[in-house]
XYZ file of C-alpha atoms in Angstrom:
439
model
C -16.715 18.242 -17.070
C -20.513 17.538 -16.157
C -21.609 16.071 -12.406
C -22.385 12.676 -14.481
C -19.478 11.786 -16.244
C -16.944 12.866 -13.098
C -19.324 10.297 -11.171
C -18.596 7.495 -13.726
C -14.593 8.679 -13.573
C -15.036 8.511 -9.698
C -16.791 4.811 -9.610
C -13.855 4.048 -11.615
C -12.695 0.212 -9.887
C -8.506 0.258 -9.089
C -6.357 -2.688 -8.397
C -4.905 -2.250 -5.212
C -1.530 -0.718 -4.502
C 0.323 -3.961 -4.975
C -1.509 -4.898 -7.457
C -0.675 -1.170 -9.509
C 2.508 -1.765 -9.247
C 3.338 -5.163 -10.392
C 0.497 -4.143 -13.694
C 3.197 -1.368 -14.092
C 6.083 -3.741 -14.136
C 4.435 -6.496 -16.185
C 3.969 -3.315 -18.823
C 7.556 -2.091 -19.019
C 6.754 0.893 -17.649
C 8.462 3.157 -15.061
C 7.050 5.769 -12.220
C 8.616 7.986 -14.669
C 6.929 7.681 -17.555
C 3.504 6.908 -15.896
C 4.226 10.369 -14.066
C 4.805 11.616 -17.627
C 1.774 10.233 -19.461
C -0.505 11.061 -16.043
C 0.771 14.854 -15.731
C 1.780 14.271 -12.479
C 4.501 13.526 -10.685
C 7.225 11.378 -9.602
C 5.579 11.267 -5.836
C 2.147 11.170 -6.815
C 2.663 7.818 -8.858
C 4.917 6.087 -5.351
C 2.021 7.222 -2.858
C -0.325 5.726 -5.296
C 0.833 2.555 -5.282
C 1.869 2.429 -1.866
C -1.915 3.282 -0.832
C -1.192 6.646 0.998
C -3.556 8.329 -1.882
C -5.590 7.199 -5.006
C -6.373 9.311 -8.860
C -10.024 10.967 -8.403
C -11.667 12.229 -11.762
C -10.807 12.213 -14.893
C -7.377 10.709 -14.112
C -8.687 7.902 -11.964
C -10.178 7.324 -15.048
C -6.969 7.453 -17.114
C -5.099 5.533 -14.786
C -7.661 2.037 -14.854
C -6.440 2.374 -18.585
C -2.899 2.568 -18.642
C -3.289 -0.038 -16.005
C -5.162 -2.534 -18.941
C -7.662 -2.844 -15.619
C -10.766 -0.084 -17.145
C -14.089 -1.800 -17.588
C -16.318 1.197 -18.859
C -20.095 -1.106 -17.913
C -18.400 -1.114 -14.643
C -20.913 1.056 -12.987
C -23.755 -0.907 -14.535
C -26.246 -3.368 -12.395
C -25.705 -6.640 -13.726
C -28.078 -7.972 -16.012
C -30.992 -9.643 -14.467
C -30.676 -13.758 -15.169
C -33.759 -14.578 -17.433
C -35.956 -17.446 -16.106
C -34.962 -19.295 -19.382
C -31.165 -18.759 -18.231
C -32.278 -20.093 -14.869
C -33.389 -23.649 -15.729
C -30.153 -24.468 -18.500
C -27.617 -23.843 -15.948
C -25.453 -26.445 -18.377
C -25.751 -23.716 -21.281
C -24.473 -21.189 -18.881
C -21.774 -23.342 -17.862
C -20.723 -24.327 -21.989
C -20.707 -20.625 -22.613
C -18.622 -19.541 -19.941
C -16.177 -21.687 -20.396
C -15.555 -20.770 -23.563
C -12.492 -19.385 -24.468
C -12.931 -15.430 -24.932
C -10.621 -13.717 -27.276
C -7.898 -11.468 -25.742
C -5.762 -8.403 -27.464
C -2.301 -9.447 -28.162
C 0.418 -7.487 -25.673
C 3.572 -6.672 -27.865
C 6.692 -8.526 -27.090
C 8.369 -6.297 -24.729
C 5.653 -6.281 -22.362
C 5.430 -10.179 -22.522
C 8.795 -10.802 -21.696
C 7.934 -8.435 -18.727
C 5.674 -10.552 -17.186
C 6.784 -13.796 -15.772
C 10.233 -14.344 -14.583
C 10.658 -16.965 -12.794
C 12.442 -19.629 -12.434
C 10.503 -22.861 -12.451
C 7.844 -24.673 -14.348
C 4.860 -24.775 -11.811
C 4.269 -22.034 -8.634
C 2.247 -21.768 -6.210
C 0.938 -18.369 -6.846
C 0.552 -15.761 -9.346
C -0.780 -12.953 -10.302
C -4.549 -12.441 -11.767
C -3.145 -11.505 -15.723
C -4.830 -7.900 -16.163
C -7.352 -7.478 -18.494
C -8.004 -6.459 -22.221
C -6.812 -2.657 -21.936
C -8.908 -0.062 -22.916
C -7.726 3.330 -25.049
C -4.857 4.876 -22.597
C -2.913 7.439 -23.102
C 0.409 6.727 -25.949
C 3.336 5.666 -23.526
C 5.650 3.388 -25.923
C 8.211 0.654 -24.009
C 11.212 0.990 -26.546
C 12.799 -1.328 -28.005
C 13.691 -4.781 -26.257
C 17.529 -3.646 -25.059
C 20.189 -5.881 -26.190
C 23.184 -6.032 -24.165
C 24.268 -8.481 -21.478
C 21.583 -9.480 -19.436
C 19.521 -7.739 -16.550
C 19.277 -9.793 -12.615
C 15.862 -10.102 -13.923
C 16.414 -12.286 -16.881
C 19.369 -14.345 -15.095
C 16.985 -15.772 -12.437
C 15.318 -17.139 -14.875
C 16.491 -20.452 -16.649
C 17.460 -21.114 -20.232
C 14.664 -23.224 -21.563
C 12.086 -22.101 -19.238
C 8.322 -21.170 -21.206
C 6.359 -18.230 -19.918
C 3.632 -20.642 -19.007
C 0.987 -19.045 -16.235
C 1.142 -21.001 -13.878
C -1.605 -21.974 -11.346
C -3.802 -19.798 -9.384
C -3.003 -19.253 -5.654
C -4.821 -21.197 -3.067
C -6.575 -18.634 -1.029
C -9.620 -19.783 1.942
C -12.836 -20.244 0.527
C -15.201 -16.772 0.314
C -17.859 -18.235 1.251
C -21.096 -15.112 1.128
C -22.709 -14.114 4.488
C -19.587 -15.010 7.067
C -19.630 -12.400 10.227
C -16.799 -10.240 10.611
C -15.533 -12.953 13.097
C -16.445 -16.289 11.199
C -14.188 -14.925 8.382
C -11.562 -14.536 10.953
C -11.238 -17.560 12.378
C -11.560 -19.119 8.784
C -8.742 -16.741 7.778
C -6.950 -17.700 10.714
C -7.567 -21.857 10.530
C -6.240 -21.578 7.504
C -2.902 -19.549 7.507
C -2.088 -19.130 10.839
C -0.373 -22.624 11.573
C 1.756 -22.436 7.811
C 3.069 -18.704 9.268
C 4.192 -20.560 12.303
C 6.207 -22.192 10.261
C 7.339 -19.860 7.985
C 8.895 -17.314 9.940
C 10.486 -20.469 12.530
C 12.723 -20.484 8.703
C 13.168 -17.517 8.694
C 14.857 -16.461 12.959
C 15.394 -20.288 13.856
C 13.027 -19.542 17.257
C 9.857 -21.182 17.192
C 8.864 -18.851 20.138
C 9.320 -15.564 18.791
C 7.673 -17.268 15.093
C 3.950 -17.905 17.111
C 4.022 -14.311 19.336
C 4.558 -12.947 15.709
C 2.043 -14.665 13.998
C -0.560 -14.061 16.814
C 1.015 -10.168 17.330
C 0.205 -9.975 13.291
C -3.680 -11.509 13.940
C -4.312 -8.805 16.503
C -3.428 -6.457 14.670
C -5.329 -8.272 11.114
C -8.383 -8.273 14.201
C -8.311 -4.452 14.917
C -7.954 -3.435 10.730
C -10.594 -5.826 9.737
C -12.679 -3.499 7.685
C -9.625 -3.112 5.587
C -7.480 -7.060 6.277
C -10.905 -8.194 4.710
C -11.773 -6.355 1.278
C -7.387 -6.977 0.633
C -7.135 -9.113 -1.929
C -4.705 -11.300 -0.548
C -5.693 -11.074 2.837
C -3.293 -13.648 3.599
C -0.561 -11.751 2.314
C -1.229 -8.723 4.497
C -1.602 -10.979 7.846
C 2.490 -12.652 6.130
C 3.525 -9.104 5.899
C 2.435 -7.564 9.535
C 4.522 -11.708 10.504
C 7.583 -11.054 8.804
C 7.784 -7.196 9.971
C 8.184 -8.351 13.403
C 10.023 -11.118 13.636
C 12.204 -9.621 11.864
C 12.375 -6.881 13.677
C 16.471 -5.664 15.433
C 14.793 -4.617 18.943
C 14.568 -8.683 19.600
C 17.966 -8.839 19.973
C 17.890 -6.751 23.567
C 15.426 -9.786 25.203
C 17.073 -12.393 26.418
C 14.581 -15.153 25.077
C 15.267 -15.096 21.622
C 18.864 -13.623 21.945
C 20.321 -16.937 20.169
C 17.954 -19.033 18.020
C 16.629 -22.385 18.733
C 18.718 -26.159 18.516
C 18.519 -26.375 15.116
C 17.149 -29.984 13.594
C 18.891 -33.564 13.695
C 18.559 -34.267 10.517
C 21.598 -32.915 8.301
C 19.496 -31.354 5.083
C 18.005 -29.495 6.935
C 20.298 -27.989 10.051
C 23.198 -27.220 6.145
C 19.823 -25.619 4.432
C 18.751 -23.748 8.390
C 21.911 -22.450 9.134
C 22.854 -20.796 6.170
C 19.603 -19.445 5.791
C 19.736 -17.738 9.357
C 23.513 -16.623 8.271
C 22.090 -14.423 5.540
C 20.820 -11.058 6.239
C 17.243 -10.690 7.132
C 15.979 -9.171 3.722
C 18.192 -11.450 1.849
C 16.932 -13.855 3.821
C 13.108 -12.931 3.102
C 13.450 -12.615 -0.142
C 14.439 -15.874 -1.393
C 11.505 -17.833 1.160
C 9.355 -15.453 -0.974
C 10.199 -16.127 -3.895
C 11.761 -19.691 -4.340
C 9.842 -21.224 -1.142
C 6.444 -19.647 -1.290
C 6.504 -19.238 -5.071
C 5.798 -15.349 -5.201
C 6.928 -13.644 -8.330
C 9.421 -11.175 -8.592
C 7.625 -8.091 -8.674
C 5.610 -8.958 -5.205
C 7.936 -10.267 -3.453
C 10.277 -6.675 -4.817
C 6.852 -4.686 -3.252
C 6.664 -7.068 -0.183
C 9.937 -6.247 0.403
C 9.569 -2.690 -0.048
C 12.211 -2.635 -2.545
C 12.917 -2.053 -6.270
C 12.366 -4.965 -8.877
C 16.310 -5.218 -9.803
C 17.554 -4.571 -5.904
C 15.121 -7.911 -4.999
C 16.656 -9.979 -7.781
C 19.953 -9.256 -7.026
C 18.904 -9.951 -2.941
C 18.069 -12.978 -4.525
C 20.892 -13.688 -6.746
C 23.694 -12.984 -4.071
C 20.777 -15.322 -1.521
C 21.422 -18.337 -4.156
C 25.467 -17.953 -4.237
C 25.616 -17.962 -1.040
C 23.283 -20.737 -0.301
C 25.461 -22.518 -3.137
C 28.264 -22.070 -1.777
C 27.542 -23.397 1.442
C 25.033 -26.071 1.081
C 26.588 -27.601 -2.309
C 23.720 -29.660 -3.704
C 21.439 -26.577 -3.931
C 23.231 -24.613 -6.270
C 20.941 -24.965 -8.861
C 17.625 -22.349 -8.661
C 15.965 -25.417 -9.464
C 17.162 -27.268 -6.631
C 16.583 -24.708 -4.009
C 13.118 -24.201 -5.456
C 12.019 -27.878 -4.654
C 13.830 -27.629 -1.418
C 12.631 -24.270 0.518
C 8.563 -25.449 -0.945
C 9.271 -28.738 0.792
C 10.478 -26.903 3.922
C 7.177 -24.610 3.765
C 4.940 -27.283 2.369
C 5.376 -28.771 6.020
C 2.407 -30.293 7.941
C 3.135 -27.574 11.134
C 3.817 -29.111 14.188
C 2.916 -25.806 16.506
C -0.106 -25.761 19.010
C -1.596 -22.398 18.349
C -4.366 -20.496 20.906
C -7.455 -20.225 18.919
C -9.113 -17.929 16.777
C -11.529 -16.702 19.567
C -8.715 -16.525 22.167
C -6.405 -14.383 19.953
C -9.999 -11.981 18.751
C -10.442 -11.344 22.863
C -7.190 -11.015 24.085
C -6.343 -8.865 21.424
C -9.613 -6.647 21.692
C -8.642 -6.891 25.283
C -5.717 -5.785 25.202
C -6.829 -2.837 22.879
C -9.339 -1.593 25.762
C -6.656 -2.481 28.957
C -4.379 0.881 26.757
C -7.504 2.747 26.011
C -8.470 3.055 29.637
C -5.266 3.605 30.983
C -4.201 6.316 28.133
C -7.537 8.308 29.062
C -7.245 7.515 32.937
C -2.982 9.699 32.468
C -5.207 12.139 30.269
C -7.668 12.663 32.843
C -5.120 12.911 35.750
C -2.907 15.389 33.999
C -6.733 17.138 32.873
C -6.818 16.880 37.248
C -3.463 18.323 38.054
C -3.025 21.148 35.166
C -6.784 22.456 36.456
C -5.661 21.659 40.484
C -2.276 23.650 39.674
C -4.631 26.569 37.583
C -7.182 27.151 40.585
C -4.246 27.733 43.411
C -1.693 30.087 41.699
C -1.293 32.915 43.090
C -2.161 36.243 40.717
C 0.523 38.117 41.986
C 3.928 37.605 42.995
C 5.699 39.428 45.661
C 9.263 39.722 46.384
C 11.070 38.899 49.918
C 14.026 40.727 51.649
C 16.146 37.201 52.004
C 18.138 37.949 55.323
C 21.826 39.021 55.222
C 23.854 35.782 55.343
C 27.817 35.975 55.781
C 29.494 35.320 52.058
C 33.012 33.278 51.950
C 35.272 33.677 49.443
C 35.250 37.684 49.011
C 38.838 38.871 48.176
C 40.752 41.768 50.375
C 39.676 44.789 48.975
C 42.416 46.811 48.283
C 44.002 49.984 49.051
C 46.216 50.963 51.516
C 45.615 49.086 54.810
C 43.717 50.401 58.221
C 46.535 52.555 60.706
C 47.740 50.763 63.493
C 47.719 52.412 67.170
C 51.627 52.647 66.545
C 50.949 53.930 63.121
C 49.086 57.290 64.436
C 51.116 57.835 67.149
C 54.065 58.126 64.584
C 51.954 60.102 62.657
C 51.509 62.576 65.080
C 54.841 63.445 65.988
C 55.549 63.734 62.155
C 53.132 65.728 61.665
C 54.020 68.075 65.163
C 58.566 68.546 64.574
C 58.145 69.296 61.419
C 61.760 69.445 61.765
C 63.630 66.671 63.987
C 67.197 66.349 63.114
C 70.427 68.307 64.009
C 70.202 72.252 64.581
C 72.661 72.944 60.789
C 70.180 71.658 59.045
C 67.320 73.979 60.211
C 68.055 76.749 58.411
C 68.377 80.195 59.991
C 66.180 82.797 59.638
C 67.158 86.490 59.189
């Protein structure tokens, strides 16, 4: 491979890791099929979809072709606008509004694009661009048999209509990082506090979770600023912090706040809090925020079938606890109305969040540097004052108790010594008749 070919392959732009997984599942491909087509292992494909690594060289170009996002002219400069085009903006706008022809996708792929049980969702992924020639992977014929969990989530008679684009903060060119962060905070923070309260039932914990998420977003702002969905990045961090089991050990967050006074809201919030955290988060993302099933599975770090089963179980439990929400459409309308309510929480200003996060980072950095310096000083002092050799010390004698008595014959007393001398001096005691006569 020549150097120019390698440079062009390395300049291919790939979608975000979450979008890679969504495109693969939209094409009805498994990780094993992608790994076999790319000539890599399943673990490598998983690392590409989680953002731990990215393909390079020709594999990068082949991976983009497989996902349908490859653009051969991506590395070229855009054409210079002529004077005639600059003087006729109406003509340019009319040309841009003309529908472009897109290749028809296979039926198996078209059926796997959208599985949402709603007519109008608040958020939807962008459709993949026209795929270029890619490695041949056949998704296989449509399976016959009982419907899958994804198919059961979709009510009968619902058409696969493309939902509108999600609402995002307006991108204004020329903003500084501080201004962009402040715009994201003003756009997403109040709604995230309300959503986190629906997840936890604790108002104080919801505000703390959102502030924690924006602190981390500011610390990693170069990564968040180029993310395709910065609101989703902050939302995932806030949800993870809010649903952490360690909060049960804190007295302030041990019990939920008092439920609302309205009967319908109280019943729904109580039923939500009785669900496991993973099921609660899945039903809020899918039926409340309007994410599709692959995006919900990616944000909850679960497979698509697992997310579908969680959603079905959560709907069943909520339908039993609140009978009027037994239908998926009724539950979707109620959760959407709850999520889109005007938040009432009072949050600190964006500048306060930024400065407090920076102050905390500086404090921890100084503390770590101080402890490290102390450890280095103590280690150096010990190394300088330690003796080069050791002299054994003769310890003074001490009385040792508990030693057993020495075995063998005991020491003779004076009476015993006297008796022994007598026996030795008179070898033949007793009557004379017992003494043998000498001849």
